[in-house]
Short mmCIF file of C-alpha atoms in Angstrom, two decimals:
data_model
loop_
_atom_site.label_atom_id
_atom_site.label_comp_id
_atom_site.label_asym_id
_atom_site.label_seq_id
_atom_site.Cartn_x
_atom_site.Cartn_y
_atom_site.Cartn_z
CA UNK A 1 102.05 172.12 209.09
CA UNK A 2 104.18 173.26 206.17
CA UNK A 3 103.01 172.28 202.69
CA UNK A 4 103.54 173.27 199.07
CA UNK A 5 100.31 174.71 197.71
CA UNK A 6 99.01 176.12 194.46
CA UNK A 7 96.00 178.45 194.71
CA UNK A 8 95.81 179.31 191.01
CA UNK A 9 96.98 177.63 187.82
CA UNK A 10 100.24 178.84 186.34
CA UNK A 11 103.99 178.34 186.19
CA UNK A 12 106.36 177.54 189.06
CA UNK A 13 105.85 181.05 190.41
CA UNK A 14 102.40 180.03 191.75
CA UNK A 15 103.94 177.48 194.15
CA UNK A 16 103.97 178.57 197.79
CA UNK A 17 105.29 177.19 201.06
CA UNK A 18 102.15 177.60 203.18
CA UNK A 19 100.65 176.61 206.49
CA UNK A 20 98.10 173.91 205.75
CA UNK A 21 95.53 172.24 208.02
CA UNK A 22 96.84 169.18 209.81
CA UNK A 23 95.56 165.79 208.70
CA UNK A 24 93.79 163.06 210.70
CA UNK A 25 93.43 159.46 209.51
CA UNK A 26 90.00 157.95 208.93
CA UNK A 27 89.19 154.25 208.93
CA UNK A 28 91.68 152.34 206.80
CA UNK A 29 94.13 155.25 206.63
CA UNK A 30 97.44 156.21 208.20
CA UNK A 31 99.32 159.49 208.55
CA UNK A 32 102.95 159.56 207.46
CA UNK A 33 105.39 162.17 208.73
CA UNK A 34 107.16 162.96 205.49
CA UNK A 35 110.92 162.88 205.12
CA UNK A 36 111.04 163.19 201.34
CA UNK A 37 109.03 163.31 198.14
CA UNK A 38 109.88 164.05 194.51
CA UNK A 39 108.75 165.97 191.44
CA UNK A 40 106.81 164.10 188.74
CA UNK A 41 105.31 165.35 185.46
CA UNK A 42 101.89 164.93 187.08
CA UNK A 43 102.82 167.70 189.50
CA UNK A 44 103.59 170.33 186.91
CA UNK A 45 100.59 169.35 184.81
CA UNK A 46 98.44 169.87 187.90
CA UNK A 47 100.22 173.13 188.70
CA UNK A 48 99.51 174.51 185.22
CA UNK A 49 96.10 172.88 184.82
CA UNK A 50 97.15 171.49 181.44
CA UNK A 51 96.07 169.61 179.47
CA UNK A 52 92.72 171.12 180.36
CA UNK A 53 91.26 167.69 181.10
CA UNK A 54 93.34 167.82 184.31
CA UNK A 55 90.93 170.46 185.59
CA UNK A 56 87.87 168.22 185.32
CA UNK A 57 88.74 166.50 188.58
CA UNK A 58 90.78 169.29 190.16
CA UNK A 59 88.84 172.49 189.58
CA UNK A 60 88.05 174.37 186.38
CA UNK A 61 89.09 177.86 187.49
CA UNK A 62 91.44 177.08 190.37
CA UNK A 63 92.66 173.94 192.13
CA UNK A 64 90.21 172.49 194.63
CA UNK A 65 93.00 170.45 196.25
CA UNK A 66 95.79 172.98 196.79
CA UNK A 67 98.52 170.68 198.15
CA UNK A 68 100.53 168.99 195.40
CA UNK A 69 102.77 165.93 195.37
CA UNK A 70 102.37 162.17 195.18
CA UNK A 71 105.49 160.34 196.39
CA UNK A 72 105.74 159.33 200.04
CA UNK A 73 108.76 158.49 202.17
CA UNK A 74 108.64 158.84 205.93
CA UNK A 75 107.50 157.22 209.16
CA UNK A 76 104.01 156.35 210.31
CA UNK A 77 102.79 159.09 212.64
CA UNK A 78 99.19 158.04 213.30
CA UNK A 79 96.99 155.03 212.53
CA UNK A 80 93.28 155.14 211.75
CA UNK A 81 90.61 152.69 212.92
CA UNK A 82 90.82 149.22 211.42
CA UNK A 83 94.48 149.43 210.41
CA UNK A 84 96.43 146.50 211.80
CA UNK A 85 99.51 146.26 209.61
CA UNK A 86 101.13 149.56 210.61
CA UNK A 87 102.41 150.96 213.89
CA UNK A 88 103.59 154.47 214.76
CA UNK A 89 107.27 154.75 213.87
CA UNK A 90 107.24 152.26 210.98
CA UNK A 91 109.34 153.53 208.02
CA UNK A 92 107.34 153.41 204.77
CA UNK A 93 107.40 154.44 201.12
CA UNK A 94 104.66 154.68 198.52
CA UNK A 95 102.41 157.27 196.92
CA UNK A 96 99.13 159.04 197.46
CA UNK A 97 97.94 162.65 197.16
CA UNK A 98 98.93 165.94 198.83
CA UNK A 99 102.38 164.53 199.58
CA UNK A 100 104.35 167.79 199.48
CA UNK A 101 103.63 168.39 203.13
CA UNK A 102 105.11 167.60 206.52
CA UNK A 103 102.32 165.09 207.19
CA UNK A 104 100.27 163.19 204.61
CA UNK A 105 97.25 160.94 205.01
CA UNK A 106 97.23 157.83 202.82
CA UNK A 107 95.31 154.58 202.55
CA UNK A 108 97.02 151.83 204.50
CA UNK A 109 97.62 149.84 201.31
CA UNK A 110 99.22 152.83 199.58
CA UNK A 111 102.59 152.23 201.24
CA UNK A 112 104.98 149.38 201.98
CA UNK A 113 107.79 149.00 204.49
CA UNK A 114 110.92 150.90 203.55
CA UNK A 115 113.83 148.45 203.33
CA UNK A 116 116.46 148.72 206.06
CA UNK A 117 119.43 150.70 204.86
CA UNK A 118 117.56 152.49 202.08
CA UNK A 119 118.08 156.23 202.35
CA UNK A 120 114.78 157.91 203.30
CA UNK A 121 115.40 160.78 200.89
CA UNK A 122 116.16 158.45 197.97
CA UNK A 123 112.96 156.57 198.86
CA UNK A 124 111.01 159.72 198.06
CA UNK A 125 111.71 159.13 194.38
CA UNK A 126 110.33 155.61 194.12
CA UNK A 127 106.51 155.79 194.12
CA UNK A 128 105.12 157.16 190.85
CA UNK A 129 108.22 156.67 188.69
CA UNK A 130 108.98 153.16 189.90
CA UNK A 131 105.38 151.98 189.61
CA UNK A 132 105.02 153.50 186.13
CA UNK A 133 108.16 151.76 184.89
CA UNK A 134 107.22 148.41 186.41
CA UNK A 135 103.63 148.49 185.16
CA UNK A 136 104.73 149.57 181.68
CA UNK A 137 107.07 146.59 181.44
CA UNK A 138 104.63 144.08 182.90
CA UNK A 139 101.79 145.30 180.66
CA UNK A 140 104.16 144.85 177.73
CA UNK A 141 104.83 141.29 178.86
CA UNK A 142 108.55 141.87 179.28
CA UNK A 143 110.40 138.70 180.23
CA UNK A 144 113.73 136.92 179.97
CA UNK A 145 115.23 136.86 176.50
CA UNK A 146 113.05 139.59 175.02
CA UNK A 147 114.39 142.73 173.40
CA UNK A 148 112.96 145.94 174.86
CA UNK A 149 113.33 149.53 173.67
CA UNK A 150 113.04 152.29 176.28
CA UNK A 151 112.46 155.56 174.42
CA UNK A 152 113.53 158.36 176.78
CA UNK A 153 115.70 156.50 179.26
CA UNK A 154 117.40 159.18 181.34
CA UNK A 155 114.48 160.66 183.28
CA UNK A 156 112.83 159.41 186.44
CA UNK A 157 110.71 156.68 184.84
CA UNK A 158 113.31 155.86 182.22
CA UNK A 159 116.11 155.13 184.68
CA UNK A 160 113.79 152.77 186.55
CA UNK A 161 112.61 151.15 183.30
CA UNK A 162 116.14 150.33 182.16
CA UNK A 163 117.02 148.72 185.48
CA UNK A 164 113.75 146.82 185.84
CA UNK A 165 113.96 145.59 182.26
CA UNK A 166 117.32 144.04 183.09
CA UNK A 167 115.98 142.57 186.34
CA UNK A 168 113.25 140.88 184.28
CA UNK A 169 115.93 139.34 182.08
CA UNK A 170 115.35 141.41 178.95
CA UNK A 171 117.91 142.86 176.53
CA UNK A 172 117.40 146.62 176.90
CA UNK A 173 118.08 149.22 174.23
CA UNK A 174 117.71 152.79 175.46
CA UNK A 175 117.49 156.17 173.75
CA UNK A 176 118.79 159.38 175.27
CA UNK A 177 120.83 162.44 174.37
CA UNK A 178 124.62 162.53 174.15
CA UNK A 179 125.04 164.03 177.62
CA UNK A 180 123.29 161.04 179.21
CA UNK A 181 124.78 158.13 177.25
CA UNK A 182 127.25 157.17 179.99
CA UNK A 183 124.59 157.36 182.71
CA UNK A 184 122.17 155.08 180.88
CA UNK A 185 124.90 152.58 180.08
CA UNK A 186 126.03 152.61 183.70
CA UNK A 187 122.60 151.60 185.01
CA UNK A 188 122.55 148.56 182.76
CA UNK A 189 121.35 149.31 179.23
CA UNK A 190 122.79 146.80 176.76
CA UNK A 191 122.68 149.25 173.86
CA UNK A 192 122.38 153.03 174.05
CA UNK A 193 121.25 155.19 171.14
CA UNK A 194 121.88 158.93 170.86
CA UNK A 195 118.57 160.03 169.39
CA UNK A 196 120.13 163.27 168.11
CA UNK A 197 122.39 161.23 165.81
CA UNK A 198 120.63 157.93 165.05
CA UNK A 199 116.99 157.38 164.13
CA UNK A 200 115.66 154.68 166.42
CA UNK A 201 112.68 153.90 164.17
CA UNK A 202 114.84 152.98 161.18
CA UNK A 203 115.84 149.41 160.42
CA UNK A 204 114.10 146.06 160.63
CA UNK A 205 111.52 145.09 163.27
CA UNK A 206 113.60 143.88 166.18
CA UNK A 207 111.89 144.68 169.50
CA UNK A 208 109.35 142.64 171.43
CA UNK A 209 108.24 145.77 173.27
CA UNK A 210 108.68 149.53 173.07
CA UNK A 211 108.23 151.63 176.21
CA UNK A 212 107.62 155.16 174.95
CA UNK A 213 108.28 157.71 177.69
CA UNK A 214 108.58 160.71 175.38
CA UNK A 215 105.46 160.83 173.22
CA UNK A 216 107.23 162.56 170.34
CA UNK A 217 106.75 159.77 167.79
CA UNK A 218 103.63 158.65 165.99
CA UNK A 219 102.35 155.18 166.73
CA UNK A 220 103.03 154.11 163.16
CA UNK A 221 106.68 155.11 163.42
CA UNK A 222 107.26 153.12 166.60
CA UNK A 223 105.40 150.10 165.22
CA UNK A 224 108.02 149.79 162.48
CA UNK A 225 110.57 148.43 164.93
CA UNK A 226 108.17 146.04 166.68
CA UNK A 227 108.16 142.35 165.91
CA UNK A 228 104.78 140.77 165.07
CA UNK A 229 102.64 140.52 168.21
CA UNK A 230 104.94 143.03 169.93
CA UNK A 231 103.68 145.66 172.39
CA UNK A 232 103.93 149.45 172.39
CA UNK A 233 103.29 151.02 175.80
CA UNK A 234 102.82 154.78 175.71
CA UNK A 235 103.25 156.82 178.87
CA UNK A 236 104.98 159.80 177.28
CA UNK A 237 103.50 163.29 177.19
CA UNK A 238 102.62 164.42 173.64
CA UNK A 239 102.11 168.03 174.78
CA UNK A 240 99.20 170.25 173.88
CA UNK A 241 96.27 171.68 175.79
CA UNK A 242 93.35 169.73 174.35
CA UNK A 243 93.60 167.84 171.07
CA UNK A 244 96.98 166.16 171.18
CA UNK A 245 96.59 164.47 174.60
CA UNK A 246 93.12 163.18 173.70
CA UNK A 247 94.24 162.14 170.22
CA UNK A 248 97.23 160.26 171.64
CA UNK A 249 95.04 158.08 173.88
CA UNK A 250 92.29 157.66 171.28
CA UNK A 251 94.84 156.80 168.62
CA UNK A 252 96.37 154.13 170.82
CA UNK A 253 92.98 152.55 171.62
CA UNK A 254 91.81 152.57 167.99
CA UNK A 255 95.09 151.32 166.56
CA UNK A 256 95.18 148.47 169.08
CA UNK A 257 91.97 147.11 167.52
CA UNK A 258 93.29 147.30 163.97
CA UNK A 259 96.78 145.81 164.11
CA UNK A 260 98.50 142.67 165.39
CA UNK A 261 100.67 144.73 167.72
CA UNK A 262 99.35 145.57 171.18
CA UNK A 263 99.08 149.36 171.65
CA UNK A 264 98.73 150.21 175.34
CA UNK A 265 98.18 153.73 176.76
CA UNK A 266 99.32 153.57 180.37
CA UNK A 267 98.30 155.51 183.46
CA UNK A 268 99.99 154.01 186.51
CA UNK A 269 97.73 152.79 189.30
CA UNK A 270 98.41 152.20 192.98
CA UNK A 271 99.20 148.54 193.60
CA UNK A 272 100.71 147.39 196.87
CA UNK A 273 102.10 144.21 195.31
CA UNK A 274 103.98 146.28 192.73
CA UNK A 275 105.26 148.61 195.44
CA UNK A 276 106.45 145.61 197.42
CA UNK A 277 108.26 144.22 194.40
CA UNK A 278 110.09 147.52 193.99
CA UNK A 279 110.93 147.63 197.69
CA UNK A 280 112.33 144.09 197.56
CA UNK A 281 114.63 145.01 194.69
CA UNK A 282 115.69 148.22 196.41
CA UNK A 283 116.42 146.29 199.58
CA UNK A 284 118.90 144.06 197.78
CA UNK A 285 120.43 147.06 195.91
CA UNK A 286 119.50 145.33 192.63
CA UNK A 287 117.53 148.52 191.93
CA UNK A 288 118.54 152.04 192.85
CA UNK A 289 117.09 155.52 192.62
CA UNK A 290 119.06 157.66 190.18
CA UNK A 291 119.18 161.12 191.77
CA UNK A 292 119.56 164.32 189.78
CA UNK A 293 119.46 166.60 192.84
CA UNK A 294 117.98 166.99 196.31
CA UNK A 295 116.38 170.31 197.30
CA UNK A 296 114.49 171.59 200.36
CA UNK A 297 110.81 172.50 200.14
CA UNK A 298 111.75 176.16 199.92
CA UNK A 299 113.33 175.53 196.49
CA UNK A 300 110.40 173.61 195.02
CA UNK A 301 109.76 176.16 192.24
CA UNK A 302 113.26 175.70 190.83
CA UNK A 303 112.92 171.92 191.16
CA UNK A 304 109.64 171.85 189.23
CA UNK A 305 111.05 174.12 186.51
CA UNK A 306 114.01 171.76 186.10
CA UNK A 307 111.79 168.69 185.70
CA UNK A 308 109.48 170.56 183.33
CA UNK A 309 112.50 171.40 181.15
CA UNK A 310 112.93 167.64 180.57
CA UNK A 311 116.62 167.91 181.37
CA UNK A 312 116.55 166.12 184.72
CA UNK A 313 118.68 162.99 184.89
CA UNK A 314 116.83 160.62 187.16
CA UNK A 315 114.76 161.98 190.02
CA UNK A 316 114.58 165.46 191.53
CA UNK A 317 113.94 164.88 195.24
CA UNK A 318 112.36 167.14 197.86
CA UNK A 319 113.78 166.85 201.37
CA UNK A 320 110.63 167.67 203.34
CA UNK A 321 112.20 167.68 206.80
CA UNK A 322 115.01 170.11 205.96
#
């Protein structure tokens, strides 16, 4: 089967469309014939092997799991022993590992039914980004009447976070650059701040939660705009090979113990209930996937480079079956 592989760490030039061994489901697993996936920051971090902590579980000198990708959108192609929920032909979406391939094996609880009428290619952009946005907001305790700041609102996670914040009943303020102001307003942000003109961390404490998807601000700066007992959820990438990523997490954990604010470093986890919640919203069109572009597997290097540039607006999707 065709798959996108990386045999050595490096830039987008190390990505290859290869023949990979076919997959067979074990007990509790299914195989999905992929229709689409998407590019997430996790993919280019894995591709480059940076920060170096990425290599601890993926190979110090070269990747031990060559097939990249996490997001899943397709139809069930095979069912392993003990799986009762799924049947061959069921349309599903979710996330797992080694998803940039024509067929992907995933735990049966790693996917949910794809809503009728939802485009299978658009569905390829839901998994990681949607779950990250939802879990960031729920960990922050976002609810009706609260004021939420989404720092970095025009990317894959950010466009989901703005919409989900509104679905939870919050007042959402979003930061982005001038070129994306109209987009972020269109998907529901109540207030939009051009971070190149206005300093979001100036002014009185006014937010119940800050969802930081950029990682370019110190914790102390973002705390200035939090109300007492407010929450700061950090899922942004601070950059760096060693010290800065570790310091960002350690700083969040230590600060959380010293201040009244809740400081929460977030790494999204697979949760079928969260996936189902996203699917329900998508099925009613209350939530939509904001698409930057759709490319075939053969153009994956350009797609990854675009996401790595941080200029993507919404999701960059991979049409696996094209």
